[in-house]
PDB file of C-alpha atoms in Angstrom:
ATOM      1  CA  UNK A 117      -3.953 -14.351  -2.587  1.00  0.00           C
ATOM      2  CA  UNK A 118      -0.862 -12.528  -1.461  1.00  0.00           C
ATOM      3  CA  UNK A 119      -0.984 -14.125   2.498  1.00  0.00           C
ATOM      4  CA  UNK A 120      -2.108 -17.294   1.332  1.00  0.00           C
ATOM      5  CA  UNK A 121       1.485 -17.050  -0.916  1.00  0.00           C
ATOM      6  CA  UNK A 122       2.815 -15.489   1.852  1.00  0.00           C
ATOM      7  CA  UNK A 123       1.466 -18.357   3.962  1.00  0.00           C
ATOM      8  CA  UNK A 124       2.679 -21.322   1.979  1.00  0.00           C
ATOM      9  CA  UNK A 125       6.012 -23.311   2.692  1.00  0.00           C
ATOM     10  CA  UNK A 126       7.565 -22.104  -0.844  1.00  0.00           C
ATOM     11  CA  UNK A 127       5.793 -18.469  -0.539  1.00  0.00           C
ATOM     12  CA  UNK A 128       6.744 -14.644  -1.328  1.00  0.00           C
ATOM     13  CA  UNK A 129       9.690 -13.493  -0.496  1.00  0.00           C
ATOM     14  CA  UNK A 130      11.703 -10.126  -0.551  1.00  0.00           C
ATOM     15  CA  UNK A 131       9.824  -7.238  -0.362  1.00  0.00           C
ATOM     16  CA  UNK A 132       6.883  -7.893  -0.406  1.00  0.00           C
ATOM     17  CA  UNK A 133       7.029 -10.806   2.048  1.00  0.00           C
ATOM     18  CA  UNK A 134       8.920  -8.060   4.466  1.00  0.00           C
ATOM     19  CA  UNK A 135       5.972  -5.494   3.626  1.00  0.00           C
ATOM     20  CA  UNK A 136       2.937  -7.763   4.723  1.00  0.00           C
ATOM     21  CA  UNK A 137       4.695  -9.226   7.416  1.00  0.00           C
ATOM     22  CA  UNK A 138       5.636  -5.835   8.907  1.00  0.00           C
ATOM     23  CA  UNK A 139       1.630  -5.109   8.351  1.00  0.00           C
ATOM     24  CA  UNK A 140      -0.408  -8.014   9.885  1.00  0.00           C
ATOM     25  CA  UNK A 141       2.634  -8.939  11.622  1.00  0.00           C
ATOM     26  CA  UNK A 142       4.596 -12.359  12.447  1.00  0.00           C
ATOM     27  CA  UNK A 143       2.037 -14.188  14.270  1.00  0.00           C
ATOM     28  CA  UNK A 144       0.186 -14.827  10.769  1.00  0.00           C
ATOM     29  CA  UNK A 145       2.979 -15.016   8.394  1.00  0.00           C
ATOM     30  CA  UNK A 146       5.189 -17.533  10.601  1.00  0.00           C
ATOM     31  CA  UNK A 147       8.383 -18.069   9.050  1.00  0.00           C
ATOM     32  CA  UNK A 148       9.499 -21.081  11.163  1.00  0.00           C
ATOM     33  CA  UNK A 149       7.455 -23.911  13.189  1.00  0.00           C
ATOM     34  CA  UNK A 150       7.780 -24.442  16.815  1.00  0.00           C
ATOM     35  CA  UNK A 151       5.557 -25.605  19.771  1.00  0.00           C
ATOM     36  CA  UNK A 152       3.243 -23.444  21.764  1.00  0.00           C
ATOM     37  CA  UNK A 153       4.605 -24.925  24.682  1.00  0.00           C
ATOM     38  CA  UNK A 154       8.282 -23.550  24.218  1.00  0.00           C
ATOM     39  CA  UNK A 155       6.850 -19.915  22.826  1.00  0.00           C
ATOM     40  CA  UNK A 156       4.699 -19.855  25.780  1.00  0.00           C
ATOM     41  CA  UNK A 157       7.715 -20.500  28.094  1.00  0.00           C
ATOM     42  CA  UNK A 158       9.390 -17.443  26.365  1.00  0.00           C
ATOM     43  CA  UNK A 159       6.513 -15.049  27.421  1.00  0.00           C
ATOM     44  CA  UNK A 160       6.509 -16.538  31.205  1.00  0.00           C
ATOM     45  CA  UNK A 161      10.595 -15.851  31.157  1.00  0.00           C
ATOM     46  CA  UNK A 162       9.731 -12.161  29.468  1.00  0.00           C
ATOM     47  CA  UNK A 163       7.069 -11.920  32.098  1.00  0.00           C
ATOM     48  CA  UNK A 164       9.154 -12.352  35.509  1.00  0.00           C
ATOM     49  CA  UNK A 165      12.284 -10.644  34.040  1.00  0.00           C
ATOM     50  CA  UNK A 166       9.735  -7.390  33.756  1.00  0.00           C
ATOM     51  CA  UNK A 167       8.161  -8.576  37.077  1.00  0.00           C
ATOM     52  CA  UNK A 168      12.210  -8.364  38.638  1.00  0.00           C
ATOM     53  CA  UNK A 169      12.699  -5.048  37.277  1.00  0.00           C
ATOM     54  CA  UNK A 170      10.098  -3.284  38.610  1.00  0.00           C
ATOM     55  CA  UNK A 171       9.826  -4.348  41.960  1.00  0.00           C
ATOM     56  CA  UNK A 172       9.466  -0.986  43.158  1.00  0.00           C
ATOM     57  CA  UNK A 173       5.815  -0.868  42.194  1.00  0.00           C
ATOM     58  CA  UNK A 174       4.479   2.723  40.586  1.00  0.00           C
ATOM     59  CA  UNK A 175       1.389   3.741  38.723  1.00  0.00           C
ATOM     60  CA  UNK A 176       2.333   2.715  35.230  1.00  0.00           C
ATOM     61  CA  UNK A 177       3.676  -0.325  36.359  1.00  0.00           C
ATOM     62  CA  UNK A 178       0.332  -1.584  37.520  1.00  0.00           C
ATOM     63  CA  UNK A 179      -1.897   0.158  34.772  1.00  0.00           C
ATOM     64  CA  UNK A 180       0.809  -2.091  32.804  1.00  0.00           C
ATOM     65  CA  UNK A 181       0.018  -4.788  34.854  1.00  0.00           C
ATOM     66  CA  UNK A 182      -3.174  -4.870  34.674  1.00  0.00           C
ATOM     67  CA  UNK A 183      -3.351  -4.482  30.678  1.00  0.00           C
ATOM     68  CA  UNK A 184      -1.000  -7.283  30.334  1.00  0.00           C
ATOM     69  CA  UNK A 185      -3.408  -9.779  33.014  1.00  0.00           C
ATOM     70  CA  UNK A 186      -6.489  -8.926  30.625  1.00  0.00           C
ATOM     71  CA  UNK A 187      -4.695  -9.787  27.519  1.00  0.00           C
ATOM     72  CA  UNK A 188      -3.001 -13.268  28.542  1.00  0.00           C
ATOM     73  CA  UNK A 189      -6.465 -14.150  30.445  1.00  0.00           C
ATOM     74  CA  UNK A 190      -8.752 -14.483  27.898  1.00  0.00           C
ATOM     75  CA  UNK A 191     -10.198 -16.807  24.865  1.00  0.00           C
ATOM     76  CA  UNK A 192      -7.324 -17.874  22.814  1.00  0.00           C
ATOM     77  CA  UNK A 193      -7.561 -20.653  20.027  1.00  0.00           C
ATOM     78  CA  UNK A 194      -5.143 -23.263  20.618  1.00  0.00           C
ATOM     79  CA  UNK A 195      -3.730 -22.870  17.087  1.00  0.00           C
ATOM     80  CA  UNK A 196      -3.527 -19.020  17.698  1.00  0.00           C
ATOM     81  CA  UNK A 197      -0.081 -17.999  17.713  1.00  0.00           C
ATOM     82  CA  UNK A 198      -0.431 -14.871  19.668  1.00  0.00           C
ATOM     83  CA  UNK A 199       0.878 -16.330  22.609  1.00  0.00           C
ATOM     84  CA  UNK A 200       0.634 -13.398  24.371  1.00  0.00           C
ATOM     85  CA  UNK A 201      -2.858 -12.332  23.842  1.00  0.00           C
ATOM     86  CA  UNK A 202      -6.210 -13.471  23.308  1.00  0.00           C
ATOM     87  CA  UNK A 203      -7.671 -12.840  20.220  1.00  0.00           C
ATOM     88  CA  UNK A 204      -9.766 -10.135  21.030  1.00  0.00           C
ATOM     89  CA  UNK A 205      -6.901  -7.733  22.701  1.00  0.00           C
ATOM     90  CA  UNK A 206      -4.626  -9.107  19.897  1.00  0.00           C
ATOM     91  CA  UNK A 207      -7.413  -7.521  17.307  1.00  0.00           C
ATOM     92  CA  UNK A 208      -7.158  -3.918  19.030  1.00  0.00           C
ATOM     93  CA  UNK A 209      -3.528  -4.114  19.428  1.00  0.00           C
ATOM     94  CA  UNK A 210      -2.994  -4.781  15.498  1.00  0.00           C
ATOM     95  CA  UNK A 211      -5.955  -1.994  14.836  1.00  0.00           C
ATOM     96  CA  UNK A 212      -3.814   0.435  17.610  1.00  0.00           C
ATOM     97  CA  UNK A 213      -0.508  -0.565  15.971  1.00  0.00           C
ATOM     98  CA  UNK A 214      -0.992   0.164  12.679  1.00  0.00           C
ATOM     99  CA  UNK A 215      -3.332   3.457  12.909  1.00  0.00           C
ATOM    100  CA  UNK A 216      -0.459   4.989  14.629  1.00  0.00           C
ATOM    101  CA  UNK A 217       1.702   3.797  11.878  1.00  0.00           C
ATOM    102  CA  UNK A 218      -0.918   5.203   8.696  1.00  0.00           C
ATOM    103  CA  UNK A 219      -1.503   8.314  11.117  1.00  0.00           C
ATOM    104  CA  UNK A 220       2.600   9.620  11.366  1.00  0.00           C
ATOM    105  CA  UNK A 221       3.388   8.169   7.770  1.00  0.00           C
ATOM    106  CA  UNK A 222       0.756  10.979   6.266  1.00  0.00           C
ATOM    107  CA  UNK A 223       1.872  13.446   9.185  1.00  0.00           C
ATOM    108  CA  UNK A 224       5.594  12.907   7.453  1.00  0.00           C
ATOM    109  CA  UNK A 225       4.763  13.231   4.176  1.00  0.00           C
ATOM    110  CA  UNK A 226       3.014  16.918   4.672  1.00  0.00           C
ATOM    111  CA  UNK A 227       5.548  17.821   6.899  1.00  0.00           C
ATOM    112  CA  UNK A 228       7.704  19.657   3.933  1.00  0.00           C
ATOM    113  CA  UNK A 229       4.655  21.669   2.612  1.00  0.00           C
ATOM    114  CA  UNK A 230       3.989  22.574   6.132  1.00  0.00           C
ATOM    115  CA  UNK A 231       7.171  24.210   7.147  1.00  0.00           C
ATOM    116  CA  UNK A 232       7.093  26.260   4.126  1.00  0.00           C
ATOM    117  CA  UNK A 233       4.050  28.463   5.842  1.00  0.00           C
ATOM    118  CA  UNK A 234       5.556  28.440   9.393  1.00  0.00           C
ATOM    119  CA  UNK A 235       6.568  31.995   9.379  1.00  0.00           C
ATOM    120  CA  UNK A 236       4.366  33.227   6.707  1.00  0.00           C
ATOM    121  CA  UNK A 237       1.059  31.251   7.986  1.00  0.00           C
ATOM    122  CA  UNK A 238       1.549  29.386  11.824  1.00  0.00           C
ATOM    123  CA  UNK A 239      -1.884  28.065  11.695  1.00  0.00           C
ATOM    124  CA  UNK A 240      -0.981  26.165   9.217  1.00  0.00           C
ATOM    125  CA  UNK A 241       1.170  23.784  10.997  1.00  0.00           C
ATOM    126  CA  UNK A 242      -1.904  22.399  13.601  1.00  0.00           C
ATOM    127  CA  UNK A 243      -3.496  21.506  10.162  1.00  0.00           C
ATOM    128  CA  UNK A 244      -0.451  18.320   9.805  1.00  0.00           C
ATOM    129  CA  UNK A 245      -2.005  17.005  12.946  1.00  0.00           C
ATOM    130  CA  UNK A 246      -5.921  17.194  12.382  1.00  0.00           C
ATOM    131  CA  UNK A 247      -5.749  16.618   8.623  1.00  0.00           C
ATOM    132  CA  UNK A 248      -8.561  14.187   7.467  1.00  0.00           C
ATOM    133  CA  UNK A 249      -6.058  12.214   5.271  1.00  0.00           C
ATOM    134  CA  UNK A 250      -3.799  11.225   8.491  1.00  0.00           C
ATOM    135  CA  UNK A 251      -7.049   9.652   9.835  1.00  0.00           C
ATOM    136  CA  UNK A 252      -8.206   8.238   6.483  1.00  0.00           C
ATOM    137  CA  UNK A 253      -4.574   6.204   5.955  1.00  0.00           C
ATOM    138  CA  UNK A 254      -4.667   5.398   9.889  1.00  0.00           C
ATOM    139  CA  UNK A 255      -8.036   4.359   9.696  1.00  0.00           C
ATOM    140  CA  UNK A 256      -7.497   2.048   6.456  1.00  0.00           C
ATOM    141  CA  UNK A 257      -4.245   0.210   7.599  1.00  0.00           C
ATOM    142  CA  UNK A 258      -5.593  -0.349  11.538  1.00  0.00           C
ATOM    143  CA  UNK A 259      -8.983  -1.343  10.207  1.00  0.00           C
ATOM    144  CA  UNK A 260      -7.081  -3.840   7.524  1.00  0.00           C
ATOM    145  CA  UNK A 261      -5.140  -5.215   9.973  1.00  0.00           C
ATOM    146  CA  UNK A 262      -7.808  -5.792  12.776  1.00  0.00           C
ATOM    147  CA  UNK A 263     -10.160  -7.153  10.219  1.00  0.00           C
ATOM    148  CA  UNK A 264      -7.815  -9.701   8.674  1.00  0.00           C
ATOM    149  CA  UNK A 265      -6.358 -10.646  12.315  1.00  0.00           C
ATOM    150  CA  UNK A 266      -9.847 -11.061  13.573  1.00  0.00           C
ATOM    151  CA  UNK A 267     -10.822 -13.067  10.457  1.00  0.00           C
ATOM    152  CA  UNK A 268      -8.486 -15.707  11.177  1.00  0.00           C
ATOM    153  CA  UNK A 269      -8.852 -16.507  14.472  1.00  0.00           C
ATOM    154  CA  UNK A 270     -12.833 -16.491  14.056  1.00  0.00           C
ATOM    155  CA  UNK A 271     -11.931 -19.431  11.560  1.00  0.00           C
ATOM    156  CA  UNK A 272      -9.770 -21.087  13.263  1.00  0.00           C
ATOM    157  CA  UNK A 273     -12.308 -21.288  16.287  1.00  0.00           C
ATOM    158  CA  UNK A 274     -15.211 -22.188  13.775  1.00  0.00           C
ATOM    159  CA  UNK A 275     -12.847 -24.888  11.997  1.00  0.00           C
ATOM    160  CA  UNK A 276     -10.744 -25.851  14.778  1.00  0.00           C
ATOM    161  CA  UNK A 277      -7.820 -25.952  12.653  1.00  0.00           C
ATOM    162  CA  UNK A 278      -5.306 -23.104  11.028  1.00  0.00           C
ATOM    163  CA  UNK A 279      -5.566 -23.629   7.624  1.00  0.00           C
ATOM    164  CA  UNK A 280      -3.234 -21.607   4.576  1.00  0.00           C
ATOM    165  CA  UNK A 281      -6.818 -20.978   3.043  1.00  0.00           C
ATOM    166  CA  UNK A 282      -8.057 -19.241   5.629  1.00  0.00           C
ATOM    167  CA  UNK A 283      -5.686 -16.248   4.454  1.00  0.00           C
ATOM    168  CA  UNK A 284      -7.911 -15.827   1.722  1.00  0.00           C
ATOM    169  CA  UNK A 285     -10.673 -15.350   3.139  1.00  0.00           C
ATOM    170  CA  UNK A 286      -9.259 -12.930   5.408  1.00  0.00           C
ATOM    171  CA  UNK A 287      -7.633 -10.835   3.021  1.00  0.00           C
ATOM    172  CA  UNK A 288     -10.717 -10.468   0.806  1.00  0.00           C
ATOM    173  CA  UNK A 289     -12.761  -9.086   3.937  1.00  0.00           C
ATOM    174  CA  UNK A 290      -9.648  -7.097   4.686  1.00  0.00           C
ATOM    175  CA  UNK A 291     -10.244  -5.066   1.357  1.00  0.00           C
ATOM    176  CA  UNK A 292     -13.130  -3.574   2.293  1.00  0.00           C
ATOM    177  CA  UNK A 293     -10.873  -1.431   4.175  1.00  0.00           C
ATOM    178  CA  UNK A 294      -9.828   0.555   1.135  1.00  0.00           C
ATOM    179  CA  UNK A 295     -13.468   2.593   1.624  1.00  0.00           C
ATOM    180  CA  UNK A 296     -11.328   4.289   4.039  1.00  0.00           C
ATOM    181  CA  UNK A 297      -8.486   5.586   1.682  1.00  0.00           C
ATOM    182  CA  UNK A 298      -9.417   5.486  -1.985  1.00  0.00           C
ATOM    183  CA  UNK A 299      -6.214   5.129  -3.856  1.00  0.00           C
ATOM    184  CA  UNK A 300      -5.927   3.530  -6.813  1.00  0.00           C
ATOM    185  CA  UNK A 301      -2.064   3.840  -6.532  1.00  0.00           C
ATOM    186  CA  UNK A 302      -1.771   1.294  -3.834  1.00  0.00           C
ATOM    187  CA  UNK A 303      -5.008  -0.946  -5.512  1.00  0.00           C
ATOM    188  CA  UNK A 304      -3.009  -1.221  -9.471  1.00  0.00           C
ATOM    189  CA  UNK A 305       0.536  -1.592  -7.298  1.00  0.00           C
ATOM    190  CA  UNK A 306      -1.169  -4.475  -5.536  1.00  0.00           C
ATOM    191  CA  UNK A 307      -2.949  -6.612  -8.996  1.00  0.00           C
ATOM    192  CA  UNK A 308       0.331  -5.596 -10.727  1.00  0.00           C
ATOM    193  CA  UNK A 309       2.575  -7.766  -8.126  1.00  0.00           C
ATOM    194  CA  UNK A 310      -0.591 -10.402  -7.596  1.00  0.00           C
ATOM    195  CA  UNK A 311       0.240 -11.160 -11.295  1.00  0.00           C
ATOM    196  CA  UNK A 312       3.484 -11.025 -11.104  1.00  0.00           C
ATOM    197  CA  UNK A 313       3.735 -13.593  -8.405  1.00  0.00           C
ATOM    198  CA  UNK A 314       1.016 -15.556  -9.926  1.00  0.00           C
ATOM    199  CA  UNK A 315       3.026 -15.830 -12.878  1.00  0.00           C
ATOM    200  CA  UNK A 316       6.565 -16.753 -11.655  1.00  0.00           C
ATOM    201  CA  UNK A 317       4.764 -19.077  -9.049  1.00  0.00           C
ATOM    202  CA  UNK A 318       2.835 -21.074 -12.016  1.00  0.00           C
ATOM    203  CA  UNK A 319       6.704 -20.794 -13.686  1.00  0.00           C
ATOM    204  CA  UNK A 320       8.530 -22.458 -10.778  1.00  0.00           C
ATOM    205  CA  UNK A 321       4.894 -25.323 -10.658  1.00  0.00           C
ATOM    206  CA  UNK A 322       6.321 -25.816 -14.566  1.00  0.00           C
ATOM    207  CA  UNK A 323       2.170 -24.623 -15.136  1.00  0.00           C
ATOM    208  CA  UNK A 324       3.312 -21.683 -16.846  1.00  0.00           C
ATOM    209  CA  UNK A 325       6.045 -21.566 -19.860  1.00  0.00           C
ATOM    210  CA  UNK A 326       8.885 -18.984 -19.125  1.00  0.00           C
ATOM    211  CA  UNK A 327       9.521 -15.929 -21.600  1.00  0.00           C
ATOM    212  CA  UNK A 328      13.275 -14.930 -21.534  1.00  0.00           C
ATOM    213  CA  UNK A 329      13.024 -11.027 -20.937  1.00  0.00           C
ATOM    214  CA  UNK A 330       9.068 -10.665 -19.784  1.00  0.00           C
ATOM    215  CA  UNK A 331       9.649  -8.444 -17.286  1.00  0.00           C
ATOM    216  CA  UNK A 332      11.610  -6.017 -19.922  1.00  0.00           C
ATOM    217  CA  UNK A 333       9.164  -6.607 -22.567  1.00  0.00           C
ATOM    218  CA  UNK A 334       6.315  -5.732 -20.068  1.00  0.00           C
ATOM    219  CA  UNK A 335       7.533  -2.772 -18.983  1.00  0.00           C
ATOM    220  CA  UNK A 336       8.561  -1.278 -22.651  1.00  0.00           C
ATOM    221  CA  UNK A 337       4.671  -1.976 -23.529  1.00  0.00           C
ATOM    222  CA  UNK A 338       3.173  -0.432 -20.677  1.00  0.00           C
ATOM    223  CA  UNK A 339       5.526   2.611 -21.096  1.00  0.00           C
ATOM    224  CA  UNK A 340       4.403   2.553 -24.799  1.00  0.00           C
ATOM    225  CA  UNK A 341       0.601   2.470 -23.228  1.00  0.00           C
ATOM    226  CA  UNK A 342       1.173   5.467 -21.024  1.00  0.00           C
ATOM    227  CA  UNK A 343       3.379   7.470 -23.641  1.00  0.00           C
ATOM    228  CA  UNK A 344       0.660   6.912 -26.437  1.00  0.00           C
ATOM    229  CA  UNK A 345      -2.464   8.442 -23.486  1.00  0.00           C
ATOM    230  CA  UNK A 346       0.572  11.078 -23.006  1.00  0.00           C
ATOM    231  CA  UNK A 347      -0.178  12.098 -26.791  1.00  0.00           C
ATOM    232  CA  UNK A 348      -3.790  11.130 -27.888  1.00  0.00           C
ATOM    233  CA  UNK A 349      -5.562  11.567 -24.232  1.00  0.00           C
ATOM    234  CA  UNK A 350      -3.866  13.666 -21.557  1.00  0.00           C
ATOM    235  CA  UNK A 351      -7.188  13.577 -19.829  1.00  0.00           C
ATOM    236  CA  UNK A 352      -6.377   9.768 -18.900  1.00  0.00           C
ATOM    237  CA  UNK A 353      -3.815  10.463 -17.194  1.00  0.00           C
ATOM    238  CA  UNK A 354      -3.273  10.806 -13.237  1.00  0.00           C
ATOM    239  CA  UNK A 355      -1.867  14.520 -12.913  1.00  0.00           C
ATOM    240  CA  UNK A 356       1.281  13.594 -10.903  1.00  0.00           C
ATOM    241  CA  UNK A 357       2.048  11.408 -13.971  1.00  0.00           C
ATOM    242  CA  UNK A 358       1.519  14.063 -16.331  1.00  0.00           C
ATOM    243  CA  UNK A 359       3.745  16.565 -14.213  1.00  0.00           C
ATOM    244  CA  UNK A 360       6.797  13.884 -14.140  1.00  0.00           C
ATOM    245  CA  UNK A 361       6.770  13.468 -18.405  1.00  0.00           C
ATOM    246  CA  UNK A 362       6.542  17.661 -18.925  1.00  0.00           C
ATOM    247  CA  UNK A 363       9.811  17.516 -16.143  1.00  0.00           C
ATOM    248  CA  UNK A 364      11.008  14.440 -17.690  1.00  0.00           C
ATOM    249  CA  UNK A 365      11.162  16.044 -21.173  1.00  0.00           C
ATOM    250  CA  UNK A 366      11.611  19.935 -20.010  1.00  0.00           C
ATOM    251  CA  UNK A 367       7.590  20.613 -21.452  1.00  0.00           C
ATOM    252  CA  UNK A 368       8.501  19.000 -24.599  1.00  0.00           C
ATOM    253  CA  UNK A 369       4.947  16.823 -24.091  1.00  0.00           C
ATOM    254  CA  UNK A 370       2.821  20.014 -24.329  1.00  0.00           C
ATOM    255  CA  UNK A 371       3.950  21.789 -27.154  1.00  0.00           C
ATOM    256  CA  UNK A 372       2.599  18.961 -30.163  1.00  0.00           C
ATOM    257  CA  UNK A 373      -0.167  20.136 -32.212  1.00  0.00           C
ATOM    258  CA  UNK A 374      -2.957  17.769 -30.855  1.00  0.00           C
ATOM    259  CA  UNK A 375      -5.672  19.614 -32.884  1.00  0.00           C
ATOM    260  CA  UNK A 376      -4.583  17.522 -35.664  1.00  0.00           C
ATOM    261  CA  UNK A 377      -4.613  14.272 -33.487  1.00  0.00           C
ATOM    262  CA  UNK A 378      -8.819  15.389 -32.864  1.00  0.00           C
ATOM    263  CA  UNK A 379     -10.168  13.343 -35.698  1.00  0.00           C
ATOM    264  CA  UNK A 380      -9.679  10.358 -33.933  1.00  0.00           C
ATOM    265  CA  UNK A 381     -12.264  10.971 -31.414  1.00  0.00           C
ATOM    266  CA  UNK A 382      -9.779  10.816 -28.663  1.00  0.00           C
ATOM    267  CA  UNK A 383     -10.108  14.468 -27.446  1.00  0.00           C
ATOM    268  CA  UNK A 384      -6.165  14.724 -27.231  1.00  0.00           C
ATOM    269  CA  UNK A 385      -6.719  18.957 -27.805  1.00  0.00           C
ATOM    270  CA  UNK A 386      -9.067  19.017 -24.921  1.00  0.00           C
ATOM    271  CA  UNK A 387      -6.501  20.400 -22.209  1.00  0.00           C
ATOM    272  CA  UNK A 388      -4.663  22.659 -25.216  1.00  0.00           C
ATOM    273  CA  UNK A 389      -7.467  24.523 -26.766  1.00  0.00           C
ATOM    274  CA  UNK A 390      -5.156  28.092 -26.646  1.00  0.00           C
ATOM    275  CA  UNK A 391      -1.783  26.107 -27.758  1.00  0.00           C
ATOM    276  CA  UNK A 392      -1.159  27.700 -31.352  1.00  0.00           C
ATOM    277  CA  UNK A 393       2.013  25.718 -32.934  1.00  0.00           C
ATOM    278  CA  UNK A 394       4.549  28.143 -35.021  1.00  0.00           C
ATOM    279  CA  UNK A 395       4.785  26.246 -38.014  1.00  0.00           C
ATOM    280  CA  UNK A 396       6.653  26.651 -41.275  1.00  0.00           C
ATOM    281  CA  UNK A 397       4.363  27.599 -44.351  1.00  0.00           C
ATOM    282  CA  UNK A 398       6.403  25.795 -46.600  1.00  0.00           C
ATOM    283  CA  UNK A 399       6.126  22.667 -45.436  1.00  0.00           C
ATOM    284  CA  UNK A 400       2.434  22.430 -44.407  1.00  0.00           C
ATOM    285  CA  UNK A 401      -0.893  21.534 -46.741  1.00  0.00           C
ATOM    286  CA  UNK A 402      -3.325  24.085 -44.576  1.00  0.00           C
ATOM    287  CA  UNK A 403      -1.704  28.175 -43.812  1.00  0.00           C
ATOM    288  CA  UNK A 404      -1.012  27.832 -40.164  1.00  0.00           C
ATOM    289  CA  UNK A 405      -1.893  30.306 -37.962  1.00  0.00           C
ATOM    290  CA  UNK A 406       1.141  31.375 -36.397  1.00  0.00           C
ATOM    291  CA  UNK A 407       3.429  31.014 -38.977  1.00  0.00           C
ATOM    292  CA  UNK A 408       7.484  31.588 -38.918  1.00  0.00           C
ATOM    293  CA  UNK A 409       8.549  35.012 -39.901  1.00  0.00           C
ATOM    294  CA  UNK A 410      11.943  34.730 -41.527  1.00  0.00           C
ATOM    295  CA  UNK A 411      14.165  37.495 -40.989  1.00  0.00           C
TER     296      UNK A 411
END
């Protein structure tokens, strides 16, 4: 649903138009019409300007070359707009493309931990190359891409036509992907903004009645949902979310007396089982069991 938005004349923008066009890249989000005669006429004019420049002929010129000859020489849909590739090298480019991308994006983000053991443990530091999550976010973003690329031109051969449907189809076979990287992070990010879209879409369609202050009024009741799991079911909670409230509030989250909170079946002492609260004696029904010595 998001490229078929993304495909229509009035779609996304922002963001999230920038995001999924970065992703499957501009050949299926276009963002302007023109004839494959005058984009084709751009690659022959990119072609002999690289042709001119290397005129002293060396290895990686021809292995270059010859890559280039194989891509531009092979089954191409008229209504592909990957000019300069058939569909199938245009497939294992996108898959190429973006595994490098997932693969340096997880090397980054373990690069901090990893430093902090470069004196104390150097073996370490191989482990941010070989780790199984770089492949697993490579593996899910090239395998996305390559299936939703190679999606649409299969339909637009079998229907001989590029239709804004098409991107729905695509995408849904895309998401089988996510058996590569398992995060429910990106998955709730994704039907949160599907929603959202959906919504101000079926707004701007007059489908949908507008709400002054939704967005505000959303986000105080899903804080209100995640404070109230914060309380009456830690358990529920992802762990990084858990970590940010106890910073948030300087531990002020783990120090209620959720024993008291147990009749409701909720389990809300279940991570707290050797918290005692100091209470004071005079103002409690039941002797507590740390009580406040007064001096």
């Amino acid at each position: 649903a998001h490229f078929c938005c993304c495909r229509c004349k009035d779609g996304l923008k922002g963001f999230t138009f920038s995001a999924l066009r970065f992703i499957v890249g501009k050949e299926e989000i276009p963002t302007h019409s023109y004839s494959p005669e005058t984009a084709y006429a751009k690659v022959e004019q990119k072609t002999e300007k690289q042709e001119e420049k290397s005129r002293g002929m060396n290895i990686i010129a021809l292995v270059r070359k010859l890559v280039d000859s194989i891509c531009k020489h092979g089954p191409r849909h008229r209504c592909c707009k990957h000019y300069e590739d058939n569909c199938i090298s245009y497939c294992i480019k996108g898959f190429i493309r973006m595994f490098s991308v997932g693969y340096l994006i997880q090397c980054c983000l373990r690069v901090p931990s990893a430093f902090r053991h470069l004196f104390t443990k150097p073996s370490r530091l191989l482990s941010l190359f070989y780790n199984k999550e770089n492949f697993q976010l490579g593996a899910f973003l090239g395998s996305f891409v390559s299936i939703y690329k190679g999606t649409s031109c299969f339909l637009r051969w079998v229907r001989n036509l590029d239709d804004e449907l098409h991107a729905i189809i695509a995408g849904f076979l895309a998401g089988v992907s996510m058996m590569f990287y398992k995060s429910t992070t990106i998955s709730m990010y994704l039907a949160s903004k599907l929603v959202e879209t959906m919504y101000f879409k079926g707004i701007e369609a007059g489908k949908v009645p507008y709400f002054p202050h939704a967005d505000t009024i959303i986000y105080s009741i899903s804080t209100a949902i995640c404070f109230q799991a914060a309380v009456m079911e830690v358990q529920n909670l992802r762990p990084s979310y858990w970590k940010f409230l106890l910073r948030l509030t300087k531990g002020r989250f783990a120090v209620m007396n959720r024993k008291v909170l147990d009749v409701f079946g909720t389990g809300a002492s279940k991570h707290f089982q050797d918290f005692i609260p100091r209470l004071d004696p005079r103002y409690t029904t039941v002797t507590p069991e740390l009580p406040i010595e007064f001096s």
